[in-house]
Coordinates of C-alpha atoms and ligand atoms in Angstrom, one line a residue:
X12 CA -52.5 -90.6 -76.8
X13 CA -50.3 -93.1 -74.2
X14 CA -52.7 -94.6 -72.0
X15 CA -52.5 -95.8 -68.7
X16 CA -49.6 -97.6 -66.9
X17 CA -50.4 -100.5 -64.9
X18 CA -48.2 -100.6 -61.6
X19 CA -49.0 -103.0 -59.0
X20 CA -48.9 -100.6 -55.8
X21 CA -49.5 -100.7 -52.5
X22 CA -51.7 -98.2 -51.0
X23 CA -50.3 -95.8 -48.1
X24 CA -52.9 -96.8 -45.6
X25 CA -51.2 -100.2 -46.3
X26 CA -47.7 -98.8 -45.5
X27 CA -47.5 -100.0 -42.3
X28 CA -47.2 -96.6 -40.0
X29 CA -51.1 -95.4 -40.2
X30 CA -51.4 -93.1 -43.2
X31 CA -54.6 -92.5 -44.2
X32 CA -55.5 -93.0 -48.3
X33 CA -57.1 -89.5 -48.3
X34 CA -55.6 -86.8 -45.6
X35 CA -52.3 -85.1 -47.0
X36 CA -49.3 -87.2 -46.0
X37 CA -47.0 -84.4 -44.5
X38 CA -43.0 -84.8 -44.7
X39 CA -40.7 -82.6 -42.9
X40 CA -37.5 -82.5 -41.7
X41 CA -34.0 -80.9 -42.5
X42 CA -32.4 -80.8 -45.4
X43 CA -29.4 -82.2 -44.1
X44 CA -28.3 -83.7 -40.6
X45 CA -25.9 -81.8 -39.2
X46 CA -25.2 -82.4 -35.5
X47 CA -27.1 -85.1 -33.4
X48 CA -28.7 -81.7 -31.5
X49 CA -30.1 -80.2 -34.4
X50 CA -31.5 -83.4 -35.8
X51 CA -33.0 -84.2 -32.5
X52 CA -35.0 -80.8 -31.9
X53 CA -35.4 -80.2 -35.1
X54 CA -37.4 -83.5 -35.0
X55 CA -38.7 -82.9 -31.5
X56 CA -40.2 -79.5 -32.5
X57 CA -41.8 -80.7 -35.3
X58 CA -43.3 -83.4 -33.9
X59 CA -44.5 -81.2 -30.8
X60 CA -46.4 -78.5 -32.9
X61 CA -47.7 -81.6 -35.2
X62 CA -48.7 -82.0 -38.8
X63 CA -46.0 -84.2 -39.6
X64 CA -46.4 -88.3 -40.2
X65 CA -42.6 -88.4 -42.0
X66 CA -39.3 -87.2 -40.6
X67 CA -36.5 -86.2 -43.4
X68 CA -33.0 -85.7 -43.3
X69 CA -30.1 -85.4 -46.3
X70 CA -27.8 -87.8 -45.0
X71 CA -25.3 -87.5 -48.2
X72 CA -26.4 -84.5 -49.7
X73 CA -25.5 -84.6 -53.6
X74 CA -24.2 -81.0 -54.2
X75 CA -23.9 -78.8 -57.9
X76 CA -20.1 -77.9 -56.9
X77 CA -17.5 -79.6 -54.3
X78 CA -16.5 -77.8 -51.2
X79 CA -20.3 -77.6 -50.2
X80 CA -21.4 -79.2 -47.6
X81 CA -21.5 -82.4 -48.7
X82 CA -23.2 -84.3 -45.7
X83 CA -22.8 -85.7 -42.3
X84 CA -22.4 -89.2 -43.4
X85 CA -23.7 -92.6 -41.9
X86 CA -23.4 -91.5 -38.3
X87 CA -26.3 -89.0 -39.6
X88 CA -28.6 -92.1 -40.0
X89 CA -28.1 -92.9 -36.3
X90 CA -29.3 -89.2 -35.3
X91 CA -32.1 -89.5 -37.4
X92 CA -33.5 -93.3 -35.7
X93 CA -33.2 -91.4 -32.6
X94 CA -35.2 -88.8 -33.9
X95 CA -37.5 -91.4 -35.1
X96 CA -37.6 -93.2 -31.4
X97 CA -38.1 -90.2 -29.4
X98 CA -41.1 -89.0 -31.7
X99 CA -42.2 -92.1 -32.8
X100 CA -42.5 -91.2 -36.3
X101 CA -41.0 -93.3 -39.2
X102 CA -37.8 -91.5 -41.1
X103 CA -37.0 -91.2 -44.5
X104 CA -33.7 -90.4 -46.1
X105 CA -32.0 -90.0 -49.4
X106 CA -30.1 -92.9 -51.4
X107 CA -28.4 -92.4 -54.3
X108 CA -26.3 -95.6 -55.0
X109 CA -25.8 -99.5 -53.3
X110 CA -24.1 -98.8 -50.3
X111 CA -26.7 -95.9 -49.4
X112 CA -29.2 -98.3 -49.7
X113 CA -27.4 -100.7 -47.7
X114 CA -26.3 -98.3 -44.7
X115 CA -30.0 -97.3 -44.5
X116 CA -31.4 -100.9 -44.1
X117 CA -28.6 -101.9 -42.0
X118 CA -29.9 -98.7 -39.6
X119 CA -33.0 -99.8 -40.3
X120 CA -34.7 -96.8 -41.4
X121 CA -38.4 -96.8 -42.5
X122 CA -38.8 -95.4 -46.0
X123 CA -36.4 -94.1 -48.8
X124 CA -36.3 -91.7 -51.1
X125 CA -34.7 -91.2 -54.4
X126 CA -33.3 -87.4 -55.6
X127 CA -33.9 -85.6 -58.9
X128 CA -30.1 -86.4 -59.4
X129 CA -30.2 -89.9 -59.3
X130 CA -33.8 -90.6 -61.5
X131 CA -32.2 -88.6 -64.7
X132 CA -30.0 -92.1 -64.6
X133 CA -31.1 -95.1 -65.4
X134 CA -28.3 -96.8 -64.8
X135 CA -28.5 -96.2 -60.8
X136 CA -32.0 -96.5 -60.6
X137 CA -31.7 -100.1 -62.2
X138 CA -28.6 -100.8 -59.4
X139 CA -31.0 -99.2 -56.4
X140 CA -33.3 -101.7 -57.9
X141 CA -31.6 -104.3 -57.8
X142 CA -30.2 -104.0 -54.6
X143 CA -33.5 -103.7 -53.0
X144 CA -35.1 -107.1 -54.4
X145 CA -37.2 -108.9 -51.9
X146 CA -37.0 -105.9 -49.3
X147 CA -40.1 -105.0 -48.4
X148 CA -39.6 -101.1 -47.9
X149 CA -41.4 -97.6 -49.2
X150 CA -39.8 -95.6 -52.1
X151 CA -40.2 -92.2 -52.9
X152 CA -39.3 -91.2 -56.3
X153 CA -38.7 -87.3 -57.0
X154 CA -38.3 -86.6 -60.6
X155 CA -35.5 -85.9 -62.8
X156 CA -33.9 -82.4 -62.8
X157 CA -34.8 -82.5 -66.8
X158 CA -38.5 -82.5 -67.6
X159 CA -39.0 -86.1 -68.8
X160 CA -41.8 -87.8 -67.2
X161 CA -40.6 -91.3 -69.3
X162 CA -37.7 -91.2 -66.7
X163 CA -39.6 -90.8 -64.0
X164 CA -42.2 -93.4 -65.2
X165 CA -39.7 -96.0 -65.7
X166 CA -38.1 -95.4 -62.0
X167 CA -41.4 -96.6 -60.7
X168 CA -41.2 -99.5 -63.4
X169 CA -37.7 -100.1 -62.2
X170 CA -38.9 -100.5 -58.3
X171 CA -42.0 -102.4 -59.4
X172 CA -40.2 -105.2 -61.1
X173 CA -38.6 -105.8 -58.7
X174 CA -41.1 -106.2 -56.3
X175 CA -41.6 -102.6 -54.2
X176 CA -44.8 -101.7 -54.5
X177 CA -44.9 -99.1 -51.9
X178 CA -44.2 -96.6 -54.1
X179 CA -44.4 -92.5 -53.9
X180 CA -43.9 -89.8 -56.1
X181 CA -42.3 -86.6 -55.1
X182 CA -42.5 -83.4 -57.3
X183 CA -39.6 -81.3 -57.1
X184 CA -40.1 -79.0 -59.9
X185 CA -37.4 -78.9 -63.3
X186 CA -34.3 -77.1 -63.5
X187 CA -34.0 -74.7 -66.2
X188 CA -31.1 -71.8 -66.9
X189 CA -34.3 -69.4 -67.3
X190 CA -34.4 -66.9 -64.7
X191 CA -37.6 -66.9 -62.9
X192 CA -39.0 -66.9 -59.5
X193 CA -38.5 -70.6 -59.1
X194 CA -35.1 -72.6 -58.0
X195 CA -37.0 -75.2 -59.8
X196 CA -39.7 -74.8 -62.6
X197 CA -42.9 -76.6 -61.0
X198 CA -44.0 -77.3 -64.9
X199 CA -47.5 -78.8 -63.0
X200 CA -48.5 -80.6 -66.4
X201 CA -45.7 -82.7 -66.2
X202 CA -47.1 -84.6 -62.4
X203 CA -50.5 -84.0 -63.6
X204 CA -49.6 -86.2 -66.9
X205 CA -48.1 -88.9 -64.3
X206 CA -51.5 -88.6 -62.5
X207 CA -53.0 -89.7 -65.7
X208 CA -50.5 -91.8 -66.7
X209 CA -50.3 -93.8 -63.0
X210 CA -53.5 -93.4 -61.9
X211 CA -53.1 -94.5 -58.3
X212 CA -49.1 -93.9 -57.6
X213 CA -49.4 -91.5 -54.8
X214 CA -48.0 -87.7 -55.1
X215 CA -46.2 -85.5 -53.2
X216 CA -45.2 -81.8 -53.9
X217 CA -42.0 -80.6 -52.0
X218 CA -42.5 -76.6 -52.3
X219 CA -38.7 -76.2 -50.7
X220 CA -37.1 -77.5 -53.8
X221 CA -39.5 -75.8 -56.0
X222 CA -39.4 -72.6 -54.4
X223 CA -35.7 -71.9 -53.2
X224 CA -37.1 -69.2 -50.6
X225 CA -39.5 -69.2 -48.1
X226 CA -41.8 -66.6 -49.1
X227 CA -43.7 -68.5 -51.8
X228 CA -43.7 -72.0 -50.4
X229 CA -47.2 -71.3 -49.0
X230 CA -48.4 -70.8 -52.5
X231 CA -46.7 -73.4 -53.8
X232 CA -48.3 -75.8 -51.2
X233 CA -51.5 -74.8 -51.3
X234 CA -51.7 -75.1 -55.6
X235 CA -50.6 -78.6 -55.1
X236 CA -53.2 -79.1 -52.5
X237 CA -55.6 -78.1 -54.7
X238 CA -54.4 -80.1 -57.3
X239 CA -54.9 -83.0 -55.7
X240 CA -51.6 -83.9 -54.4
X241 CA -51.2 -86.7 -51.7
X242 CA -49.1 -84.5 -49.2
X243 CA -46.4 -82.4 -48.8
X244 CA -42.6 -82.4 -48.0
X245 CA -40.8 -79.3 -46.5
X246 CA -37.6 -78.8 -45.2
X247 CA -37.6 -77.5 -41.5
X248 CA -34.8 -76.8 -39.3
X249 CA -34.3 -75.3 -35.8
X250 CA -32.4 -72.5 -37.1
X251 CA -32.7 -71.8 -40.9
X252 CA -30.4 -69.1 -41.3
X253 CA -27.4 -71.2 -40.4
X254 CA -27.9 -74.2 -42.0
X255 CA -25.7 -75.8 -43.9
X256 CA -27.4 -76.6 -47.0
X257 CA -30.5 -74.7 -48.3
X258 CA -30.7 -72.0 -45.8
X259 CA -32.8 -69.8 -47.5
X260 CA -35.7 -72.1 -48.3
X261 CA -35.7 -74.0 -44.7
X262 CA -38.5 -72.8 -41.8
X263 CA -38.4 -73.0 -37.9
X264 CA -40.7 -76.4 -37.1
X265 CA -42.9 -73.3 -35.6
X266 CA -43.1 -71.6 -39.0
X267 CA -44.0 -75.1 -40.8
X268 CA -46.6 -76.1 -38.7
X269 CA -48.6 -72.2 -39.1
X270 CA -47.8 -73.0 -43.0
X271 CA -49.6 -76.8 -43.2
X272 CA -52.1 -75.0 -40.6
X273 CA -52.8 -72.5 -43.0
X274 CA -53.3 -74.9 -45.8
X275 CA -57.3 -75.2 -47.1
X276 CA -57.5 -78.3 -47.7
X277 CA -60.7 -79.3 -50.8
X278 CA -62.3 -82.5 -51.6
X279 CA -62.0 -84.0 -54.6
X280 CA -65.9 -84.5 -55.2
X281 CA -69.1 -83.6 -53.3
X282 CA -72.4 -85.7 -52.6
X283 CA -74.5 -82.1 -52.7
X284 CA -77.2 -82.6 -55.2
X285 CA -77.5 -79.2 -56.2
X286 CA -73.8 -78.7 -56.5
X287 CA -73.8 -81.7 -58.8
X288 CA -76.5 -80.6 -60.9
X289 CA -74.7 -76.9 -61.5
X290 CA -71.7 -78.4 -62.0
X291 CA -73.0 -80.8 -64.4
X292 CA -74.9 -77.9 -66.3
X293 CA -71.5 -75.7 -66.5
X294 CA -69.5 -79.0 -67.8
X295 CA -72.2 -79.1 -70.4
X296 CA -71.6 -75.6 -71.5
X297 CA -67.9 -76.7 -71.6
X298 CA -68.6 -79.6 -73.6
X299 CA -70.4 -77.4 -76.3
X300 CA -67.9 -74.6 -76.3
X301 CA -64.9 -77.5 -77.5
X302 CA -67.2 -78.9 -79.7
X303 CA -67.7 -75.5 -81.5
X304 CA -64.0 -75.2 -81.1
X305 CA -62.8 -77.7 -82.8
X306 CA -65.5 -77.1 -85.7
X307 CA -63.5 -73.7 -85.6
X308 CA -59.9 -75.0 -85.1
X309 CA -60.8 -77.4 -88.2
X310 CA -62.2 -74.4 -90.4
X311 CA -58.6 -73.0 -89.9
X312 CA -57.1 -75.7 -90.7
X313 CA -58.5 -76.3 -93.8
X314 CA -57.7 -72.9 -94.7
X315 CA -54.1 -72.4 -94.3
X316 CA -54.1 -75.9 -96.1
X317 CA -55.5 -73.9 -99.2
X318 CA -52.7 -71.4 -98.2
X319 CA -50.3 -74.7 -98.6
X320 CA -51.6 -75.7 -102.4
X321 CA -51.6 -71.6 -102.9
X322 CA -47.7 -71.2 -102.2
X323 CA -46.9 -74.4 -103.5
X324 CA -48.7 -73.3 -106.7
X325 CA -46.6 -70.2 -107.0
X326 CA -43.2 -72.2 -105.4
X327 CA -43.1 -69.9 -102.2
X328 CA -41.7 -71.5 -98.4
X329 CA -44.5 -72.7 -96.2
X330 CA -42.5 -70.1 -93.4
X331 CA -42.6 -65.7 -93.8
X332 CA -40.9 -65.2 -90.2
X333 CA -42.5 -61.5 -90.7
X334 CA -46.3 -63.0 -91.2
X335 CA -45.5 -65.4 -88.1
X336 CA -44.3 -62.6 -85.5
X337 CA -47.2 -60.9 -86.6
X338 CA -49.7 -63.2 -85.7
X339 CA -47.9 -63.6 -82.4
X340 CA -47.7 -60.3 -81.3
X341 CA -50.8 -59.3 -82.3
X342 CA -53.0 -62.2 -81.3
X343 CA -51.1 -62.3 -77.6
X344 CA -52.4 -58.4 -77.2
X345 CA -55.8 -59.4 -78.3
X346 CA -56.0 -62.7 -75.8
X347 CA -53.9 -60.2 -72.9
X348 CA -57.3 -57.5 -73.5
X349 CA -60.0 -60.2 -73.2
X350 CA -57.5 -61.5 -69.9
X351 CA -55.9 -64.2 -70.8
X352 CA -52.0 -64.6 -70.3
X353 CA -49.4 -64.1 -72.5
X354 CA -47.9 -67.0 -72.2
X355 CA -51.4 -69.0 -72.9
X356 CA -51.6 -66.9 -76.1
X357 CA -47.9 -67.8 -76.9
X358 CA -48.3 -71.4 -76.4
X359 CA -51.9 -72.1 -78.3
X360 CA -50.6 -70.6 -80.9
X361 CA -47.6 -72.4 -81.4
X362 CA -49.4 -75.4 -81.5
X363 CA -51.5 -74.0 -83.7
X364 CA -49.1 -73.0 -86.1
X365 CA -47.2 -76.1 -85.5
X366 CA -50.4 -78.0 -86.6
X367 CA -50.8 -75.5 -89.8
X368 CA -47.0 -76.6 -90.8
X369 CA -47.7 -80.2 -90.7
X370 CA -50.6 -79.9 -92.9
X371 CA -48.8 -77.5 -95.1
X372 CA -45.4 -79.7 -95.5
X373 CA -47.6 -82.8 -96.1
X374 CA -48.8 -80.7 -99.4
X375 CA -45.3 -79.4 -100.1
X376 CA -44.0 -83.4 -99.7
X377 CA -46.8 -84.7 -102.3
X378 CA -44.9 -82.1 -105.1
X379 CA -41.5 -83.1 -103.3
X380 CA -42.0 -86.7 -104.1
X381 CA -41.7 -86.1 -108.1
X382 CA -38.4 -84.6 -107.2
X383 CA -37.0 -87.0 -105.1
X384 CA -33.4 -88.8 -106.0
X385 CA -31.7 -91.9 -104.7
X386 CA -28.8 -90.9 -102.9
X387 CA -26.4 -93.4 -103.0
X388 CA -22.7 -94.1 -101.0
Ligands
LIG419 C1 -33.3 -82.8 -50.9 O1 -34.5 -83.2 -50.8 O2 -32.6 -82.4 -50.0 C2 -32.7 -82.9 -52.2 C3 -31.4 -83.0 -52.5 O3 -33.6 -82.7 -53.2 P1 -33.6 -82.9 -54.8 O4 -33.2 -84.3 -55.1 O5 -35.0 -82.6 -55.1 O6 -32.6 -81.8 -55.3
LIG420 MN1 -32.4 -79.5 -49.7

């Protein structure tokens, strides 16, 4: 299994604007500036009903089709320092290539980000990098559209070698042409594998992209509060219904400030002795039930491997399609009456039977050997 990546980071506490290492680190803000008014009381508002340490804005806004809005432009960055002055909260804005970067140190804004557009390339990453050697400024990565946590990983390897070590993850969920309730697939196991994978890189959810609509960014928010997540970014503006860009997933400042409100916040662990012993005692149980598990998962295994010699023995495929379905739709009902999902019983046992191929073609390939030819030019 890949283990650990070693990045040499810079905790947020350390950041430099008084985060804390274990409260949520709330980011709001439009999605894109559009006049200096609604940047300004956008900001204002937010900063007035509170629960916000990070103002956003789309400055150039990187847009599926042309003729979109396709953002204010530099004179944006200006609006959003004000913003920054009036409230004193540090700002953050998008950079997608050299002279992004270079327009937002020159205006001397606080913290970058990088969009799900620009981490599926390697090739801009590596320039961002490199135009941001020896500047001692905060990145925020979101990851790619596609769900590929090695490109996301090596954009935080890219900004570490480099020397940025204030570095930030933001999950924005995965684009997929499957319809679903999501703009953006939130595929959690993907940031809980970077979790694993770069143990102490911080984590941010950002339910607006996710979501695509306002009405389940409150769920969204709250899962990745309870998994864990370092904070939260949400687009706000002043009046979502005309915004330019993503109208339909912004909310008033007033709106976003009942939603982080709302928000239960858990801790991660709990001095309680007695909560400690009983949750000890269940993790026990666990323990025991995955050992018998995988006593049972192995007894499986080593049957359909005597199915392998069988149908080798009497030269028939390793696949029936018929047999397959079969097990899929029956099992799934089985696992749906006892309460599990579907699409639990769908995945475990594809892996399952994915497992039962392996072992199956490895006997097919011993008997495939004696039949192998060279195939020459
Ligand atoms: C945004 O934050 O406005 C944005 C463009 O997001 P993403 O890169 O996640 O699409
Ligand atoms: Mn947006």
């Amino acid at each position: 299994m890949a283990s650990e990546i070693k990045l040499q980071l810079t905790p947020l506490s350390q950041w430099g604007f008084g985060f804390s290492d274990t409260e949520p680190l709330m980011i709001a803000g439009p999605c894109s500036a559009e006049t200096e008014e609604q940047v300004m009381e956008t900001c204002q508002q937010l900063a007035q009903h509170g629960g916000v340490h990070i103002l956003r804005a789309g400055i150039w806004k990187p847009r599926t089709r042309p003729n979109c809005f396709e953002g204010i432009g530099s004179i944006g960055l200006q609006w959003l320092k004000q913003a920054g002055k009036a409230t004193g909260l540090p700002v953050t804005v998008e950079v997608a290539n050299v002279k992004h970067v270079y327009e937002a140190l020159r205006m001397g804004v606080d913290i970058l980000w990088i969009g799900a557009r620009t981490t599926v390339n390697p090739f801009s990453i590596q320039e961002i990098a490199d135009a941001l050697q020896g500047v001692d400024i905060p990145v925020m990565i979101k990851n790619p559209v596609n769900p590929d946590l090695s490109l996301w990983m090596g954009a935080f390897e890219r900004m570490n070698k480099v020397g940025i070590t204030k570095l930030a993850a933001i999950h924005r969920g995965f684009s997929s042409h499957e319809k679903s309730k999501y703009r953006n697939k939130p595929q959690w196991e993907i940031p809980i594998e970077l979790m694993r994978r770069m143990p102490n890189l911080p984590i941010i959810c950002d339910p607006s992209h996710i979501c695509g609509r306002r009405d389940t960014l409150q769920e969204v928010a709250q899962k990745a509060m309870d998994l864990n997540f370092n904070g939260i970014m949400l687009e706000s503006h002043i009046n979502p219904a005309r915004a330019l860009s993503d109208a339909e997933q912004q909310v008033t400042p007033e709106n976003y400030a009942r939603l982080i409100d709302s928000l239960v916040l858990r801790k991660t662990t709990s001095t309680d002795a007695v909560f400690l012993h009983n949750l000890e005692d269940l993790r026990d149980m666990i323990d025991d039930v995955d050992k018998e598990l995988l006593a049972i998962l192995t007894k499986r295994m080593h049957i359909a491997e005597q199915i392998g010699r069988y149908k080798l023995e009497n030269n028939i495929t390793i696949l029936q399609p018929n047999r397959w379905d079969e097990i899929v739709r029956e099992r799934s009902q089985a696992g749906i009456k006892e309460g599990l999902t579907e699409e639990f019983m769908f995945d475990l046992y594809n892996v399952v039977h994915k497992e039962s191929i392996r072992h199956q073609t490895s006997i097919m390939n011993t008997s495939n050997q004696a039949h192998k030819i060279e195939v020459k030019g």
